[in-house]
Amino acid sequence: MLRNTRTRVRLALLALVAVASFAVPSSAMAAVSDGSVAHNQYSSWISYLYAFGGSASASSPAVYDDQGDSDRTNDVVTFGFTSTDTDYTIANPFAGSGTVAFEGDLFYDNASHYIDVDISDPQVEIPSTGSSAAKLTAVVSYDPLEVPGPQVANPTTPTRIDLYDLDLSGTFTPGASVHSWADVPAELTADGAFAFSGGGHGGYSAGQPFGTLDITAEN
Ligand code: HEM
């Protein structure tokens, strides 16, 4: 009888320890309150736009920086952080998961080639700090090429799509309150490539390397 009681007490204590180890205080598991994303532009795309009289620009809180160099090979666009839709949580210095959300608009225009691609409010989805299956979604619209012509300006309704596949392996710097990723390779998804080819008419296809991202998420 005594033995049974002891066993029950032991089991009850074990159960308590198990529950306690999962019950992390909610303040320690809150979503991050700040973050940044900088997209180092794919220079071949920017060169193409400018070679034929086009431009790349942004509207606040996104900022477009041509770095003041005439060959435009180092252009960077940064977006503003928003807590709306951000649920990335730093679990410990080495682990975290969730979405970091941003605001702002990026415009790629070239009237002579009927290029009108707008990218807004990107969100970086991070399954784990070293995931090779992270992605960036954004609200995208583009002007499909009419084939055959004549061309008309009929941009698509802005729609959130998976824009870039991101491979975070080897890019992560851990931290108790800041997680950061540097030089993350971005590749166009199939939907992204569709927008960057005027609706599937040449240009890029899925898997096209499309610059790199620097990302931070901060408590
Ligand atoms: C009638 C309209 C267009 C004409 C005449 C045209 C012409 C061209 C030409 C000549 C090139 C090769 C440029 C080079 O190698 O230096 C090119 C490349 C390209 N075009 Fe267009 N284009 C047109 C419309 C579009 C549209 C609407 C899009 C997408 C929104 C687009 C996306 C691209 C892309 C992604 C490339 C490859 C750029 C690179 O080399 O990285 N084009 N186009």
Tab-separated table of C-alpha atoms and ligand atoms in Angstrom:
chain	number	residue	atom	x	y	z
A	1	MET	CA	0.000	0.000	0.000
A	2	LEU	CA	2.773	2.412	1.058
A	3	ARG	CA	4.690	1.417	-2.045
A	4	ASN	CA	1.653	2.226	-4.237
A	5	THR	CA	1.247	5.620	-2.611
A	6	ARG	CA	4.918	6.436	-3.213
A	7	THR	CA	4.598	5.378	-6.830
A	8	ARG	CA	1.530	7.586	-7.262
A	9	VAL	CA	3.332	10.558	-5.698
A	10	ARG	CA	6.335	9.982	-7.957
A	11	LEU	CA	4.100	9.789	-11.030
A	12	ALA	CA	2.240	12.952	-9.985
A	13	LEU	CA	5.557	14.794	-9.521
A	14	LEU	CA	6.792	13.606	-12.913
A	15	ALA	CA	3.561	14.839	-14.519
A	16	LEU	CA	3.997	18.241	-12.822
A	17	VAL	CA	7.577	18.551	-14.095
A	18	ALA	CA	6.440	17.624	-17.615
A	19	VAL	CA	3.684	20.266	-17.583
A	20	ALA	CA	6.001	22.893	-16.084
A	21	SER	CA	8.648	22.323	-18.755
A	22	PHE	CA	6.116	23.164	-21.501
A	23	ALA	CA	4.541	26.097	-19.654
A	24	VAL	CA	6.942	28.859	-20.770
A	25	PRO	CA	5.866	32.345	-19.604
A	26	SER	CA	3.960	34.059	-22.426
A	27	SER	CA	6.091	37.252	-22.192
A	28	ALA	CA	9.195	35.235	-23.172
A	29	MET	CA	7.389	33.871	-26.235
A	30	ALA	CA	5.934	37.111	-27.637
A	31	ALA	CA	6.340	37.924	-31.319
A	32	VAL	CA	9.289	40.181	-32.203
A	33	SER	CA	8.592	43.934	-32.075
A	34	ASP	CA	11.042	45.081	-34.759
A	35	GLY	CA	12.781	43.788	-37.852
A	36	SER	CA	14.311	44.724	-41.177
A	37	VAL	CA	14.644	43.345	-44.654
A	38	ALA	CA	17.039	44.668	-47.276
A	39	HIS	CA	16.875	43.245	-50.774
A	40	ASN	CA	20.166	43.531	-52.635
A	41	GLN	CA	18.782	43.806	-56.142
A	42	TYR	CA	19.509	41.420	-58.988
A	43	SER	CA	21.770	43.668	-61.031
A	44	SER	CA	20.979	42.078	-64.400
A	45	TRP	CA	17.294	43.022	-64.000
A	46	ILE	CA	18.110	46.596	-62.907
A	47	SER	CA	20.612	47.009	-65.781
A	48	TYR	CA	17.992	45.772	-68.250
A	49	LEU	CA	15.381	48.231	-66.931
A	50	TYR	CA	17.753	51.199	-67.156
A	51	ALA	CA	19.323	50.159	-70.475
A	52	PHE	CA	15.963	50.643	-72.148
A	53	GLY	CA	14.983	53.889	-70.364
A	54	GLY	CA	13.161	52.449	-67.334
A	55	SER	CA	13.590	52.896	-63.605
A	56	ALA	CA	13.306	51.257	-60.182
A	57	SER	CA	11.880	53.261	-57.262
A	58	ALA	CA	10.075	52.890	-53.934
A	59	SER	CA	7.516	54.709	-51.802
A	60	SER	CA	7.597	55.164	-48.035
A	61	PRO	CA	8.225	53.386	-45.776
A	62	ALA	CA	10.186	51.463	-48.413
A	63	VAL	CA	13.450	53.157	-49.466
A	64	TYR	CA	15.336	52.584	-52.713
A	65	ASP	CA	19.091	53.200	-52.542
A	66	ASP	CA	21.152	53.175	-55.752
A	67	GLN	CA	24.339	53.572	-53.648
A	68	GLY	CA	25.299	56.487	-55.908
A	69	ASP	CA	27.181	54.258	-58.342
A	70	SER	CA	26.482	54.828	-61.999
A	71	ASP	CA	26.542	51.164	-63.054
A	72	ARG	CA	23.679	50.371	-60.636
A	73	THR	CA	25.089	46.983	-59.686
A	74	ASN	CA	24.615	47.466	-55.913
A	75	ASP	CA	21.062	48.798	-55.581
A	76	VAL	CA	19.280	47.960	-52.305
A	77	VAL	CA	15.624	48.324	-51.337
A	78	THR	CA	14.558	48.236	-47.678
A	79	PHE	CA	11.000	47.962	-46.374
A	80	GLY	CA	9.486	49.233	-43.094
A	81	PHE	CA	8.647	46.782	-40.282
A	82	THR	CA	5.012	46.262	-39.264
A	83	SER	CA	3.771	44.290	-36.262
A	84	THR	CA	0.577	43.508	-38.182
A	85	ASP	CA	0.959	39.922	-39.436
A	86	THR	CA	4.318	39.520	-37.630
A	87	ASP	CA	4.332	36.426	-35.433
A	88	TYR	CA	8.035	35.466	-35.556
A	89	THR	CA	9.015	34.336	-32.073
A	90	ILE	CA	12.536	33.934	-30.715
A	91	ALA	CA	12.362	30.688	-28.709
A	92	ASN	CA	16.033	30.765	-27.675
A	93	PRO	CA	19.270	32.207	-29.155
A	94	PHE	CA	19.362	29.492	-31.806
A	95	ALA	CA	15.694	28.757	-32.498
A	96	GLY	CA	12.719	30.718	-33.753
A	97	SER	CA	9.921	30.523	-36.284
A	98	GLY	CA	7.107	32.556	-37.792
A	99	THR	CA	6.530	35.474	-40.151
A	100	VAL	CA	8.212	38.892	-40.145
A	101	ALA	CA	6.012	41.439	-41.963
A	102	PHE	CA	6.954	44.669	-43.749
A	103	GLU	CA	5.295	47.641	-45.480
A	104	GLY	CA	6.096	49.778	-48.501
A	105	ASP	CA	6.011	49.661	-52.290
A	106	LEU	CA	8.675	48.904	-54.891
A	107	PHE	CA	8.096	49.847	-58.533
A	108	TYR	CA	9.829	48.562	-61.664
A	109	ASP	CA	8.859	50.524	-64.774
A	110	ASN	CA	9.914	50.613	-68.390
A	111	ALA	CA	7.396	52.274	-70.708
A	112	SER	CA	9.207	51.247	-73.907
A	113	HIS	CA	8.922	47.545	-72.949
A	114	TYR	CA	5.500	47.862	-71.255
A	115	ILE	CA	7.038	46.804	-67.941
A	116	ASP	CA	5.004	47.789	-64.874
A	117	VAL	CA	5.771	45.464	-61.935
A	118	ASP	CA	4.741	46.616	-58.426
A	119	ILE	CA	5.758	44.760	-55.250
A	120	SER	CA	4.245	45.723	-51.886
A	121	ASP	CA	4.225	44.709	-48.219
A	122	PRO	CA	6.611	41.713	-48.271
A	123	GLN	CA	6.425	39.075	-45.560
A	124	VAL	CA	9.278	36.682	-44.778
A	125	GLU	CA	8.074	33.250	-43.672
A	126	ILE	CA	10.661	31.425	-41.558
A	127	PRO	CA	9.868	27.786	-40.633
A	128	SER	CA	13.119	27.542	-38.624
A	129	THR	CA	16.340	29.559	-38.399
A	130	GLY	CA	18.257	27.335	-40.837
A	131	SER	CA	15.386	26.358	-43.121
A	132	SER	CA	15.997	25.800	-46.820
A	133	ALA	CA	12.237	26.240	-47.393
A	134	ALA	CA	11.729	29.836	-46.207
A	135	LYS	CA	9.975	32.207	-48.558
A	136	LEU	CA	9.051	35.813	-49.198
A	137	THR	CA	5.488	36.606	-50.143
A	138	ALA	CA	4.372	40.027	-51.417
A	139	VAL	CA	1.413	41.774	-52.970
A	140	VAL	CA	2.327	41.867	-56.658
A	141	SER	CA	0.829	43.314	-59.816
A	142	TYR	CA	2.267	43.380	-63.334
A	143	ASP	CA	1.149	44.418	-66.803
A	144	PRO	CA	0.766	41.293	-68.975
A	145	LEU	CA	2.178	41.541	-72.494
A	146	GLU	CA	-0.472	41.189	-75.193
A	147	VAL	CA	0.770	38.522	-77.610
A	148	PRO	CA	0.178	39.389	-80.361
A	149	GLY	CA	-0.164	43.152	-79.744
A	150	PRO	CA	-1.166	45.873	-79.820
A	151	GLN	CA	-0.167	46.484	-76.187
A	152	VAL	CA	-2.596	47.995	-73.697
A	153	ALA	CA	-1.960	49.097	-70.105
A	154	ASN	CA	-4.010	46.544	-68.133
A	155	PRO	CA	-2.088	45.749	-64.922
A	156	THR	CA	-3.299	42.775	-62.903
A	157	THR	CA	-5.134	43.245	-59.573
A	158	PRO	CA	-2.529	43.384	-56.782
A	159	THR	CA	-2.479	39.907	-55.196
A	160	ARG	CA	-0.282	38.310	-52.504
A	161	ILE	CA	1.859	35.578	-54.048
A	162	ASP	CA	4.889	33.498	-53.087
A	163	LEU	CA	7.528	35.675	-54.778
A	164	TYR	CA	10.942	34.307	-53.745
A	165	ASP	CA	12.123	30.965	-52.362
A	166	LEU	CA	14.731	31.586	-49.656
A	167	ASP	CA	17.462	29.241	-48.413
A	168	LEU	CA	18.509	30.267	-44.902
A	169	SER	CA	21.177	27.543	-44.509
A	170	GLY	CA	24.516	28.985	-43.447
A	171	THR	CA	23.193	32.561	-43.241
A	172	PHE	CA	21.955	32.711	-39.619
A	173	THR	CA	23.532	34.593	-36.701
A	174	PRO	CA	21.960	33.561	-33.368
A	175	GLY	CA	21.147	35.924	-30.490
A	176	ALA	CA	19.045	36.035	-27.328
A	177	SER	CA	16.992	39.014	-28.570
A	178	VAL	CA	18.061	39.516	-32.214
A	179	HIS	CA	18.052	36.908	-34.975
A	180	SER	CA	19.705	37.864	-38.250
A	181	TRP	CA	20.363	36.321	-41.646
A	182	ALA	CA	22.871	37.723	-44.149
A	183	ASP	CA	23.204	37.203	-47.912
A	184	VAL	CA	20.188	34.896	-48.129
A	185	PRO	CA	19.880	33.771	-51.763
A	186	ALA	CA	16.466	34.621	-53.252
A	187	GLU	CA	15.091	32.683	-56.229
A	188	LEU	CA	11.983	33.556	-58.220
A	189	THR	CA	9.081	31.161	-57.648
A	190	ALA	CA	6.943	30.102	-60.630
A	191	ASP	CA	4.418	32.855	-59.787
A	192	GLY	CA	7.231	35.376	-59.347
A	193	ALA	CA	8.793	34.448	-62.687
A	194	PHE	CA	5.378	34.803	-64.345
A	195	ALA	CA	5.177	38.430	-63.169
A	196	PHE	CA	8.782	39.099	-64.235
A	197	SER	CA	8.155	37.822	-67.748
A	198	GLY	CA	5.079	39.918	-68.564
A	199	GLY	CA	2.856	36.886	-67.914
A	200	GLY	CA	5.012	34.030	-69.173
A	201	HIS	CA	6.436	35.657	-72.320
A	202	GLY	CA	10.191	35.130	-72.095
A	203	GLY	CA	12.275	36.848	-69.437
A	204	TYR	CA	12.835	34.725	-66.342
A	205	SER	CA	11.623	31.287	-65.283
A	206	ALA	CA	11.172	29.621	-61.862
A	207	GLY	CA	14.413	29.157	-59.929
A	208	GLN	CA	16.005	32.322	-61.377
A	209	PRO	CA	18.463	33.701	-58.759
A	210	PHE	CA	17.133	37.168	-57.915
A	211	GLY	CA	19.582	38.878	-55.575
A	212	THR	CA	20.057	38.363	-51.848
A	213	LEU	CA	18.266	39.406	-48.658
A	214	ASP	CA	19.560	40.631	-45.291
A	215	ILE	CA	16.926	40.017	-42.604
A	216	THR	CA	16.664	40.788	-38.880
A	217	ALA	CA	13.999	40.020	-36.292
A	218	GLU	CA	14.308	41.672	-32.891
A	219	ASN	CA	12.507	41.517	-29.533
B	1	HEM	C1	7.446	44.648	-76.248
B	1	HEM	C2	8.022	44.679	-75.091
B	1	HEM	C3	9.385	44.116	-74.805
B	1	HEM	C4	10.502	44.081	-75.579
B	1	HEM	C5	10.697	44.629	-76.982
B	1	HEM	C6	11.526	43.414	-74.806
B	1	HEM	C7	12.804	43.175	-75.226
B	1	HEM	C8	13.776	42.558	-74.505
B	1	HEM	C9	15.139	42.368	-74.927
B	1	HEM	C10	15.708	42.862	-76.254
B	1	HEM	C11	15.787	41.716	-73.953
B	1	HEM	C12	17.259	41.286	-73.946
B	1	HEM	C13	18.025	42.388	-73.293
B	1	HEM	C14	19.509	42.128	-73.222
B	1	HEM	O1	19.936	40.967	-73.283
B	1	HEM	O2	20.270	43.103	-73.075
B	1	HEM	C15	14.853	41.475	-72.903
B	1	HEM	C16	15.154	40.854	-71.729
B	1	HEM	C17	14.259	40.690	-70.704
B	1	HEM	N1	12.955	41.110	-70.673
B	1	HEM	FE1	11.990	42.123	-72.088
B	1	HEM	N2	11.015	43.064	-73.594
B	1	HEM	C18	9.711	43.471	-73.548
B	1	HEM	C19	8.822	43.329	-72.510
B	1	HEM	C20	9.125	42.746	-71.328
B	1	HEM	C21	8.218	42.630	-70.203
B	1	HEM	C22	6.783	43.138	-70.175
B	1	HEM	C23	8.889	41.994	-69.220
B	1	HEM	C24	8.444	41.640	-67.809
B	1	HEM	C25	7.599	42.317	-67.071
B	1	HEM	C26	10.205	41.700	-69.704
B	1	HEM	C27	11.167	41.053	-68.985
B	1	HEM	C28	12.419	40.773	-69.459
B	1	HEM	C29	13.410	40.093	-68.671
B	1	HEM	C30	13.222	39.540	-67.259
B	1	HEM	C31	14.570	40.035	-69.443
B	1	HEM	C32	15.906	39.428	-69.016
B	1	HEM	C33	16.721	40.502	-68.307
B	1	HEM	C34	18.098	39.979	-67.944
B	1	HEM	O3	18.929	39.804	-68.845
B	1	HEM	O4	18.364	39.769	-66.757
B	1	HEM	N3	10.316	42.182	-70.963
B	1	HEM	N4	13.647	41.992	-73.256
